[in-house]
PDB file of C-alpha atoms and ligand atoms in Angstrom:
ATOM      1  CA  UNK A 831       8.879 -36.122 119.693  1.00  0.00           C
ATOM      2  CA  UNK A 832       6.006 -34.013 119.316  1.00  0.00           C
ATOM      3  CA  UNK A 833       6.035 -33.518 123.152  1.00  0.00           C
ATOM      4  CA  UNK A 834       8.881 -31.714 122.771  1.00  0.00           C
ATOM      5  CA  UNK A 835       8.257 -29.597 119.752  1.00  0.00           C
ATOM      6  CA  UNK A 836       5.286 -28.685 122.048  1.00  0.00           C
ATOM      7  CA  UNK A 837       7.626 -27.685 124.751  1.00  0.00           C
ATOM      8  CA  UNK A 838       9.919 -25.942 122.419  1.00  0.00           C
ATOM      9  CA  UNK A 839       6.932 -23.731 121.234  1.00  0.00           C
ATOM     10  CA  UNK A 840       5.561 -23.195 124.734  1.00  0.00           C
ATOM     11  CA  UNK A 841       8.902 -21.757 125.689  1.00  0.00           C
ATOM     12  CA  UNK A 842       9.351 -19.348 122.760  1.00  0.00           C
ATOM     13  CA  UNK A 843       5.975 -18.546 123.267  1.00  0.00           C
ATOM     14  CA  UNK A 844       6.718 -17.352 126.968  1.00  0.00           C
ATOM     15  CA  UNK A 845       9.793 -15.842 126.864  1.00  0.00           C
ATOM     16  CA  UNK A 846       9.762 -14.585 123.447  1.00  0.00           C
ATOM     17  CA  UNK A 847      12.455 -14.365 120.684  1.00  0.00           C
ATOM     18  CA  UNK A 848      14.312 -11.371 122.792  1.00  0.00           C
ATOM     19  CA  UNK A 849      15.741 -14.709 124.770  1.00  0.00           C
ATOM     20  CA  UNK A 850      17.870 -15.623 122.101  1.00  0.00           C
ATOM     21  CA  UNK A 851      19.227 -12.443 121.211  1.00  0.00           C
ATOM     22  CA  UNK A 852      19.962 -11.189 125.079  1.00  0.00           C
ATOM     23  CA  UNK A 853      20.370 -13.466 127.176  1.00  0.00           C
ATOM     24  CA  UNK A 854      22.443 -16.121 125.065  1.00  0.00           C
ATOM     25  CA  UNK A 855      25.999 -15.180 125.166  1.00  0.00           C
ATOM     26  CA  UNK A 856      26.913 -14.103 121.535  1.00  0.00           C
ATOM     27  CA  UNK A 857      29.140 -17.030 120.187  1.00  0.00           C
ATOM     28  CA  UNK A 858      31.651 -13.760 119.639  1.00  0.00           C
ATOM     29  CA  UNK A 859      31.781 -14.136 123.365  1.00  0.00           C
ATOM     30  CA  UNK A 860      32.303 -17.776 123.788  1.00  0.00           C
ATOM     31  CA  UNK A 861      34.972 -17.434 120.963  1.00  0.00           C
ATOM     32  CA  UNK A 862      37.007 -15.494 123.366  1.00  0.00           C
ATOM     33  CA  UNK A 863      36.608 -17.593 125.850  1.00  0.00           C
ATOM     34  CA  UNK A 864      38.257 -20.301 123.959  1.00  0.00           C
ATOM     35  CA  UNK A 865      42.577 -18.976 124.568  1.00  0.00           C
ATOM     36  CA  UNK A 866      43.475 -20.546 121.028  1.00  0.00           C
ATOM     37  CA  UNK A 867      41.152 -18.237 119.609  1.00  0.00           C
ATOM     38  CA  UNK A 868      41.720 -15.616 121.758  1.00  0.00           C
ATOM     39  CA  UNK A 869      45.019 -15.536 119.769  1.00  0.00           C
ATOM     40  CA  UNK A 870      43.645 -14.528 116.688  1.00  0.00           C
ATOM     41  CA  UNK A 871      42.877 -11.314 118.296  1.00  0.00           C
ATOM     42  CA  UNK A 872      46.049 -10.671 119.380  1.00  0.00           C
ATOM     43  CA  UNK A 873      48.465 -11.204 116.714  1.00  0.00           C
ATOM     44  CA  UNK A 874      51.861 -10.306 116.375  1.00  0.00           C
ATOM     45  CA  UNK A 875      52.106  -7.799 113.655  1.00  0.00           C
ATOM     46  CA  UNK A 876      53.964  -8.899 110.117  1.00  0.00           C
ATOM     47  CA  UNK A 877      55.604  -6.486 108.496  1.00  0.00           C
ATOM     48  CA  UNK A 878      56.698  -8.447 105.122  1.00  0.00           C
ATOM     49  CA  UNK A 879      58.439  -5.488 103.188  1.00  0.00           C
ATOM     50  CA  UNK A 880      60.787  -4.590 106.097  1.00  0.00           C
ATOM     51  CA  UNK A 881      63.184  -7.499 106.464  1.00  0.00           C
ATOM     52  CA  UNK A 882      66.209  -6.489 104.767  1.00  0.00           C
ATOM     53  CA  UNK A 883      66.981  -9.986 104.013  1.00  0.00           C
ATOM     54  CA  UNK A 884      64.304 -10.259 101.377  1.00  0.00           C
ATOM     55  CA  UNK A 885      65.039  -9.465  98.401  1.00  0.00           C
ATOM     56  CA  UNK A 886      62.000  -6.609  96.564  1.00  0.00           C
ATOM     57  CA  UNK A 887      64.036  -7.012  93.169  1.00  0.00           C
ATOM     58  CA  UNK A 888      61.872  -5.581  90.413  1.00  0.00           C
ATOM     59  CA  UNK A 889      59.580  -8.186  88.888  1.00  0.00           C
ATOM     60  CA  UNK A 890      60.733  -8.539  85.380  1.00  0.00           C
ATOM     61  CA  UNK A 891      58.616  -7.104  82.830  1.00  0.00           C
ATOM     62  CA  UNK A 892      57.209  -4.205  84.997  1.00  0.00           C
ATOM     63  CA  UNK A 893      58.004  -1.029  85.694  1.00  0.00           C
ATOM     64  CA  UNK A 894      58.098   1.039  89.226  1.00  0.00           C
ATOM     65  CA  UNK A 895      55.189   3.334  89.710  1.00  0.00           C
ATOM     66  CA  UNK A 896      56.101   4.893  92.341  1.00  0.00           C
ATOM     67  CA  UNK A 897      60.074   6.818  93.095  1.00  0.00           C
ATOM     68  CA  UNK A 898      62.121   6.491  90.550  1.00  0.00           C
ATOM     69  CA  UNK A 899      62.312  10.118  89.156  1.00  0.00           C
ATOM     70  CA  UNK A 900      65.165  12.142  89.994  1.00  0.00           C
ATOM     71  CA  UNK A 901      65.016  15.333  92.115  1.00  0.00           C
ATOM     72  CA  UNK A 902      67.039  18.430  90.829  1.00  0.00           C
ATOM     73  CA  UNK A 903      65.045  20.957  92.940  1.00  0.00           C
ATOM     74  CA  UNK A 904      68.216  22.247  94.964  1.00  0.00           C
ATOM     75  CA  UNK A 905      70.060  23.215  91.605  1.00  0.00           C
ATOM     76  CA  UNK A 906      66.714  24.600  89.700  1.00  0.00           C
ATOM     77  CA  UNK A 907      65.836  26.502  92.547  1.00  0.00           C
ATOM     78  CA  UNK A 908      69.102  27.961  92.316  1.00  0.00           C
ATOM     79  CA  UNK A 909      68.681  29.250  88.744  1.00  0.00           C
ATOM     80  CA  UNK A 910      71.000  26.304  87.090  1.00  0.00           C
ATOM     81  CA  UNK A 911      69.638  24.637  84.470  1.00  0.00           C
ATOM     82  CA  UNK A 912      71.842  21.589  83.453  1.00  0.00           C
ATOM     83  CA  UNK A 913      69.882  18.498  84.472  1.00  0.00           C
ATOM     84  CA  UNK A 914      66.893  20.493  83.201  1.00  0.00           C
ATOM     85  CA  UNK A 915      68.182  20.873  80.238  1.00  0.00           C
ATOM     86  CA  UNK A 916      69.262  17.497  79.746  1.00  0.00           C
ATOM     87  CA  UNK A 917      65.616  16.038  80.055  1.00  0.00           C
ATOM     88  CA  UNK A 918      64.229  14.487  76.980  1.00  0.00           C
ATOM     89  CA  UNK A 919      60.796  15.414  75.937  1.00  0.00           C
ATOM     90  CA  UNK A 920      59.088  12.017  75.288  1.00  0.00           C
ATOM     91  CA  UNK A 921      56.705  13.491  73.759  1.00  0.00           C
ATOM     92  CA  UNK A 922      58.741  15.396  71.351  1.00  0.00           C
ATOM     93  CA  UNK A 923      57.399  16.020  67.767  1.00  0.00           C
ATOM     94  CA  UNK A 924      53.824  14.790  68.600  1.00  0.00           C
ATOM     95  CA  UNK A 925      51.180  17.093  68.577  1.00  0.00           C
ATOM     96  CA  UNK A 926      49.773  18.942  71.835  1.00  0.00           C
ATOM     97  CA  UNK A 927      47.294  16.611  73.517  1.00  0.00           C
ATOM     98  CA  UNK A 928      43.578  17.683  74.498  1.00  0.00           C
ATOM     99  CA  UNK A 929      44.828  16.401  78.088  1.00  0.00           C
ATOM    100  CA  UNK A 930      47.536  19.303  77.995  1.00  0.00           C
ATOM    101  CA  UNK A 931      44.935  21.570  76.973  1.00  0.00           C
ATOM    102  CA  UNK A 932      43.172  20.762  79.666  1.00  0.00           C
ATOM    103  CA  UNK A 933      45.685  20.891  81.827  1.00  0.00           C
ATOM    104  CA  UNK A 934      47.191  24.007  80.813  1.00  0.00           C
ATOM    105  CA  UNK A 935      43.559  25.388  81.457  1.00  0.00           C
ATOM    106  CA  UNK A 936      43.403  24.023  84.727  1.00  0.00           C
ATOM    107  CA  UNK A 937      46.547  25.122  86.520  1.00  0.00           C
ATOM    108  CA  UNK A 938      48.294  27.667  84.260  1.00  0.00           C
ATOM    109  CA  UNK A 939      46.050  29.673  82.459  1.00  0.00           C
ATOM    110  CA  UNK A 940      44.378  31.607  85.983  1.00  0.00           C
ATOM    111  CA  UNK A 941      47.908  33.378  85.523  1.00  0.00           C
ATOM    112  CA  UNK A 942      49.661  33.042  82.076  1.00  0.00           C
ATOM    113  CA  UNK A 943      45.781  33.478  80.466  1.00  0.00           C
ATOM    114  CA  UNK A 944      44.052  31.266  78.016  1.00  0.00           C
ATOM    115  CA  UNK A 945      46.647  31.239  75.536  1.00  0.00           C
ATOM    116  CA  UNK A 946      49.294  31.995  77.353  1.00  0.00           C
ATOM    117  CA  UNK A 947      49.843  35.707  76.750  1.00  0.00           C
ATOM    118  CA  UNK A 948      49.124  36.999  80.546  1.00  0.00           C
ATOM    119  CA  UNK A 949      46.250  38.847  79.725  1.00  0.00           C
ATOM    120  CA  UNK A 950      44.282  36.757  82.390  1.00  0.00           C
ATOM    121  CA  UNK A 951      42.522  39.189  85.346  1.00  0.00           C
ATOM    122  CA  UNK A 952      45.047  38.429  87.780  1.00  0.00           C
ATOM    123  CA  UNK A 953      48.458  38.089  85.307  1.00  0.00           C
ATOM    124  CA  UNK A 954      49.407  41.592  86.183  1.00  0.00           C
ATOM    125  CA  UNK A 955      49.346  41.618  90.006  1.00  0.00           C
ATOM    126  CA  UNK A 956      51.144  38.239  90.325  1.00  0.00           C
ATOM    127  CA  UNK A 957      53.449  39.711  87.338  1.00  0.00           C
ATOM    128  CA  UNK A 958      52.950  36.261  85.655  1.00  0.00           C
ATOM    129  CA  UNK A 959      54.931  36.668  82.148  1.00  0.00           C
ATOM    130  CA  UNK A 960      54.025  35.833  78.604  1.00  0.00           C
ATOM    131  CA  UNK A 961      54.928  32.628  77.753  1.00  0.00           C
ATOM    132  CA  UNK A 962      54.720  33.746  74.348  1.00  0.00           C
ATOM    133  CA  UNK A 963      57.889  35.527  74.853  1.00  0.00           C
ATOM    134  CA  UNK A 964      61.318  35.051  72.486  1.00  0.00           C
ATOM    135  CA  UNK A 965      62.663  34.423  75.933  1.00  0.00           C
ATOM    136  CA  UNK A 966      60.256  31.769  77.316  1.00  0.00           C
ATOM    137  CA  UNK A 967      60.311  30.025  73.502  1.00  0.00           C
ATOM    138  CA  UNK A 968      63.907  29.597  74.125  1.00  0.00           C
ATOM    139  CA  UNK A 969      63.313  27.618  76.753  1.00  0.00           C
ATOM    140  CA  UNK A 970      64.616  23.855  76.479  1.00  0.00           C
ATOM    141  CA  UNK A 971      61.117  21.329  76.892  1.00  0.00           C
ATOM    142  CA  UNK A 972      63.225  20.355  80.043  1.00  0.00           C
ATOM    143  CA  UNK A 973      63.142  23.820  81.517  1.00  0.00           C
ATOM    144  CA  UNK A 974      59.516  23.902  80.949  1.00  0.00           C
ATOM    145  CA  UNK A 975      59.055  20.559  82.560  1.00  0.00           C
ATOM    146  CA  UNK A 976      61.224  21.604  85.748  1.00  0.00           C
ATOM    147  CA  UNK A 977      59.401  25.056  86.119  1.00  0.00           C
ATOM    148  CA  UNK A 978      55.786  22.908  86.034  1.00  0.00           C
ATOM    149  CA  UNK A 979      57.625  20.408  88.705  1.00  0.00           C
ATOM    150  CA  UNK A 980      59.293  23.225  90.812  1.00  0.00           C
ATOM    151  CA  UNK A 981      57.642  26.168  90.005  1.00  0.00           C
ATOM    152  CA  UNK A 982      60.147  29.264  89.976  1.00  0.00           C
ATOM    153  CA  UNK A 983      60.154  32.534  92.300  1.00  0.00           C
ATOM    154  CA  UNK A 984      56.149  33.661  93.102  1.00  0.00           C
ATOM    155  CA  UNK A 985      55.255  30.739  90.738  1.00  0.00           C
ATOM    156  CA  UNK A 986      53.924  27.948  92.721  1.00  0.00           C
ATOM    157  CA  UNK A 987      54.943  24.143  91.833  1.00  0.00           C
ATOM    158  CA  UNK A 988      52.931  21.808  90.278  1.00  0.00           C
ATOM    159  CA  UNK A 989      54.861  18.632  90.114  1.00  0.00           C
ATOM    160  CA  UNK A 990      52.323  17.681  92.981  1.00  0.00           C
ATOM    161  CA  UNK A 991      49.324  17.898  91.642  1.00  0.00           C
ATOM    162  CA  UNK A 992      50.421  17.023  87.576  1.00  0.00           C
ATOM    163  CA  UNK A 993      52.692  13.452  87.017  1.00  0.00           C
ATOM    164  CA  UNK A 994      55.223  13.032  84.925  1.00  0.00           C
ATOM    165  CA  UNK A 995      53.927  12.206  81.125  1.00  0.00           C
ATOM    166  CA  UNK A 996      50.838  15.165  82.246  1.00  0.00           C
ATOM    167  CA  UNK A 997      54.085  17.671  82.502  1.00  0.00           C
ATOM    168  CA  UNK A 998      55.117  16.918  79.029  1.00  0.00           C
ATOM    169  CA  UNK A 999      51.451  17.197  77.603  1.00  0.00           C
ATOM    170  CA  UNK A1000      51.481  20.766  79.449  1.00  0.00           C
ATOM    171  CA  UNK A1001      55.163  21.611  77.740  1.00  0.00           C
ATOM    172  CA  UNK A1002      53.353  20.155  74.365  1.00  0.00           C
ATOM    173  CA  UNK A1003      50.909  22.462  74.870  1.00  0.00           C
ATOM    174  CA  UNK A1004      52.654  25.529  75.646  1.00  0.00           C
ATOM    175  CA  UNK A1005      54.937  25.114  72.412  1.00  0.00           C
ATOM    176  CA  UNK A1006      51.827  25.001  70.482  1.00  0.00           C
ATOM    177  CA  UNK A1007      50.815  28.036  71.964  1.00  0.00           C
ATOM    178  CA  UNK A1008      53.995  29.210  70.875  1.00  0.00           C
ATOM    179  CA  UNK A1009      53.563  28.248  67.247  1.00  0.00           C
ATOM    180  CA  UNK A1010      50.325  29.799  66.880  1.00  0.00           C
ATOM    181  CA  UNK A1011      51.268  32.921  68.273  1.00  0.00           C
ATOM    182  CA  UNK A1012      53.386  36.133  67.156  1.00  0.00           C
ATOM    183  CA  UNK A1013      56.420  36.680  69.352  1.00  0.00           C
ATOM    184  CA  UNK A1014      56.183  39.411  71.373  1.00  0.00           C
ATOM    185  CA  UNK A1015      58.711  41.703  72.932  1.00  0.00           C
ATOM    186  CA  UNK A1016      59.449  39.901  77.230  1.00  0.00           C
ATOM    187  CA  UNK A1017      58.736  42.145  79.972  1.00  0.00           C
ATOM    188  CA  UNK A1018      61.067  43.591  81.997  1.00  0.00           C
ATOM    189  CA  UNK A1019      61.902  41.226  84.596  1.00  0.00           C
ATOM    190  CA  UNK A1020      59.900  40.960  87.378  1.00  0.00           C
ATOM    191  CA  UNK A1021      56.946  43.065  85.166  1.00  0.00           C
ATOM    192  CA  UNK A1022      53.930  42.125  83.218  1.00  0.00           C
ATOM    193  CA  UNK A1023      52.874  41.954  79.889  1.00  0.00           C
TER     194      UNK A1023
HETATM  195  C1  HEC B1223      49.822  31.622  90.562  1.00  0.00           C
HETATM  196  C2  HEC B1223      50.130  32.135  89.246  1.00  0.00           C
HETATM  197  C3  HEC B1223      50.836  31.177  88.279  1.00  0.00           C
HETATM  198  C4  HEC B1223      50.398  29.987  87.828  1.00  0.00           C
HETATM  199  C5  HEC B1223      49.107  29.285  88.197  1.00  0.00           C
HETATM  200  C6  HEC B1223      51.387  29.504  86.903  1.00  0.00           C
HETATM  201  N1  HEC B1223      52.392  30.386  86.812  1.00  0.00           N
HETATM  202 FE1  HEC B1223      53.984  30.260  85.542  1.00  0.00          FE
HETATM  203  N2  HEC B1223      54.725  31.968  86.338  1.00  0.00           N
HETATM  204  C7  HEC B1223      54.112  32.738  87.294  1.00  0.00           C
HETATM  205  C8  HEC B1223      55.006  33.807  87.675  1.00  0.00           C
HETATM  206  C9  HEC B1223      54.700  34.870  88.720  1.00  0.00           C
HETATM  207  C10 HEC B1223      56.175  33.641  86.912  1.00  0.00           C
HETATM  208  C11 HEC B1223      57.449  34.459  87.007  1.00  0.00           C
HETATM  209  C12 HEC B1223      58.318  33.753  88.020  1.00  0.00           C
HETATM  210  C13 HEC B1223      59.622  34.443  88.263  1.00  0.00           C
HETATM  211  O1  HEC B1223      59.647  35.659  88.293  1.00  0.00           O
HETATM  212  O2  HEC B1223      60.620  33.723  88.441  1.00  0.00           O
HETATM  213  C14 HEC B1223      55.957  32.479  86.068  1.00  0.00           C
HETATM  214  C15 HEC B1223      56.850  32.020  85.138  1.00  0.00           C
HETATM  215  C16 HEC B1223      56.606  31.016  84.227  1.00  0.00           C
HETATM  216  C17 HEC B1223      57.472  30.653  83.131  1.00  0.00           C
HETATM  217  C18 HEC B1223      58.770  31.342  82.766  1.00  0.00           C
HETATM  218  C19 HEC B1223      58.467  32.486  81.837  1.00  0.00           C
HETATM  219  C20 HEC B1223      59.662  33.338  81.525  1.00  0.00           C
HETATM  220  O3  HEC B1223      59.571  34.119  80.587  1.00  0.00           O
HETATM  221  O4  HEC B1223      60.677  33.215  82.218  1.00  0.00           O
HETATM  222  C21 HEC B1223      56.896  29.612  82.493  1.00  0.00           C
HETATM  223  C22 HEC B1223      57.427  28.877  81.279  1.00  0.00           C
HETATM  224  C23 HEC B1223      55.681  29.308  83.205  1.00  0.00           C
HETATM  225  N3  HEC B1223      55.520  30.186  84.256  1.00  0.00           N
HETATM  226  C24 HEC B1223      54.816  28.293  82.877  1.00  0.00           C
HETATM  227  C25 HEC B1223      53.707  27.941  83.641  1.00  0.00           C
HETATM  228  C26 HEC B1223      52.917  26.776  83.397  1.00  0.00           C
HETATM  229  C27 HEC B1223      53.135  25.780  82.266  1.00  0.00           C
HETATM  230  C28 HEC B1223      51.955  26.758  84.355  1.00  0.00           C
HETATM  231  C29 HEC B1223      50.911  25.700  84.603  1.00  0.00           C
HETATM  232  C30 HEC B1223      51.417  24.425  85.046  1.00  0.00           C
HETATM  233  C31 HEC B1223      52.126  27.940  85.182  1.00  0.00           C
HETATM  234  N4  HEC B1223      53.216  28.625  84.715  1.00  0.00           N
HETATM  235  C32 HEC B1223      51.299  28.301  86.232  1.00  0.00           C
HETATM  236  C33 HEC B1223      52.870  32.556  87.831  1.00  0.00           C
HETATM  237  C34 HEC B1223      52.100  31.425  87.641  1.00  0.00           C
END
C-alpha cells in the first residue's frame, strides 16, 4: 500500500497536475460518447401550451394578466366615442393618487404643463391644449382613458408605456386638476393656449 501511494506521488510529481486537466478526456466528453446520453442533447422540443387538445381554462380564483382588454382603436381613431364613453372609471370618486401625479408628470405634463394648463416650453409648438378647458372637463373619464391609450391626432399614445389601473390614476389626476383650477375659455382648434 504505501508502495503505491509512493508511486502515485512520484507520478504527480513528474507530470504535474496539468495531466489531469489536459490530457484526461473531460467526463463531458465521455458523456457523449455514451448514445443514451447523447440523447439528452438532442431532444425533441415540447411545446406544452400548443396542443389544442388541452384545455388552458382559467384557474379558478385568478385573474388573466395578460389580453383581456378590449381594443376600440379603429373607432377612437375615427373620432367616435361610444365604447369610450361606456368605460367605467374604477376609480371613480376616490381621490387623485400620488402615482397619477407622478404619472401625469412623467408623460403629460412636457406638453399639457405642470398643471395642465399648456403653459409648458414646448405646449405651443406641438399646439398641446389646456386640459383645463370647459371642453376637455366635459370629457367622459372614458374619453380620457382612450386618449392616454390611443393618443389622438399629433398626440402620441401611451397605452404602451402606462397599464390599465395607471390610466385611471392619470384621468384621477387630471379631474383634480380640473377642480382646482378656473375654467378657461378652449383654443381654437388646432391652436394653443
Ligand atoms: C407630445 C406632446 C403631448 C403629450 C406628451 C401629451 N399630449 Fe395630450 N395632447 C397633445 C396634443 C397635440 C393634443 C391635441 C390633439 C388633437 O389635436 O387632436 C392633445 C390633446 C389632449 C387632450 C384633449 C384635449 C381637448 O381639449 O380636446 C387630452 C385630454 C390630453 N391630451 C391628455 C393628455 C394626457 C393625460 C397626457 C399624458 C398621458 C398627454 N395628453 C400627453 C399633446 C400631448
Amino acid at each position: 500500500m504505501r508502495r503505491k501511494l509512493a508511486v502515485l506521488a512520484l507520478a504527480l510529481a513528474a507530470t504535474g497536475c496539468d495531466f489531469y486537466y489536459n490530457d484526461i478526456p473531460s467526463p463531458d466528453d465521455a458523456m457523449r460518447l455514451v448514445p443514451w446520453f447523447d440523447g439528452m442533447y438532442q431532444q425533441p422540443p415540447v411545446f406544452p401550451y400548443q396542443r389544442l387538445d388541452v384545455p388552458r381554462n382559467t384557474v379558478p380564483g385568478t385573474v388573466p394578466i395578460t389580453g383581456g382588454e378590449a381594443d376600440w382603436a379603429a373607432e377612437f381613431g375615427m373620432g367616435n366615442t361610444t365604447t369610450a364613453d361606456k368605460l367605467v372609471n374604477p376609480l371613480a370618486g376616490q381621490p387623485a393618487s400620488a402615482r397619477g401625479d407622478t404619472l401625469f408628470q412623467t408623460f403629460c405634463a412636457v406638453c399639457h404643463g405642470q398643471a395642465g394648463a399648456a403653459d409648458a416650453v414646448i405646449s405651443a409648438q406641438v399646439a398641446a391644449p389646456s386640459l383645463l378647458t370647459d371642453r376637455a372637463r366635459g370629457y367622459s373619464d372614458g374619453y380620457l382613458y382612450s386618449i392616454i391609450r390611443y393618443g389622438r391626432g399629433v398626440m402620441p399614445r401611451y397605452g404602451d408605456k402606462v397599464r390599465r389601473d395607471a390610466r385611471w390614476e392619470i384621468v384621477n389626476y387630471v379631474r383634480q386638476l380640473q377642480a382646482a383650477a378656473v375654467a378657461v375659455t378652449p383654443a381654437a382648434p388646432g391652436g394653443a393656449n
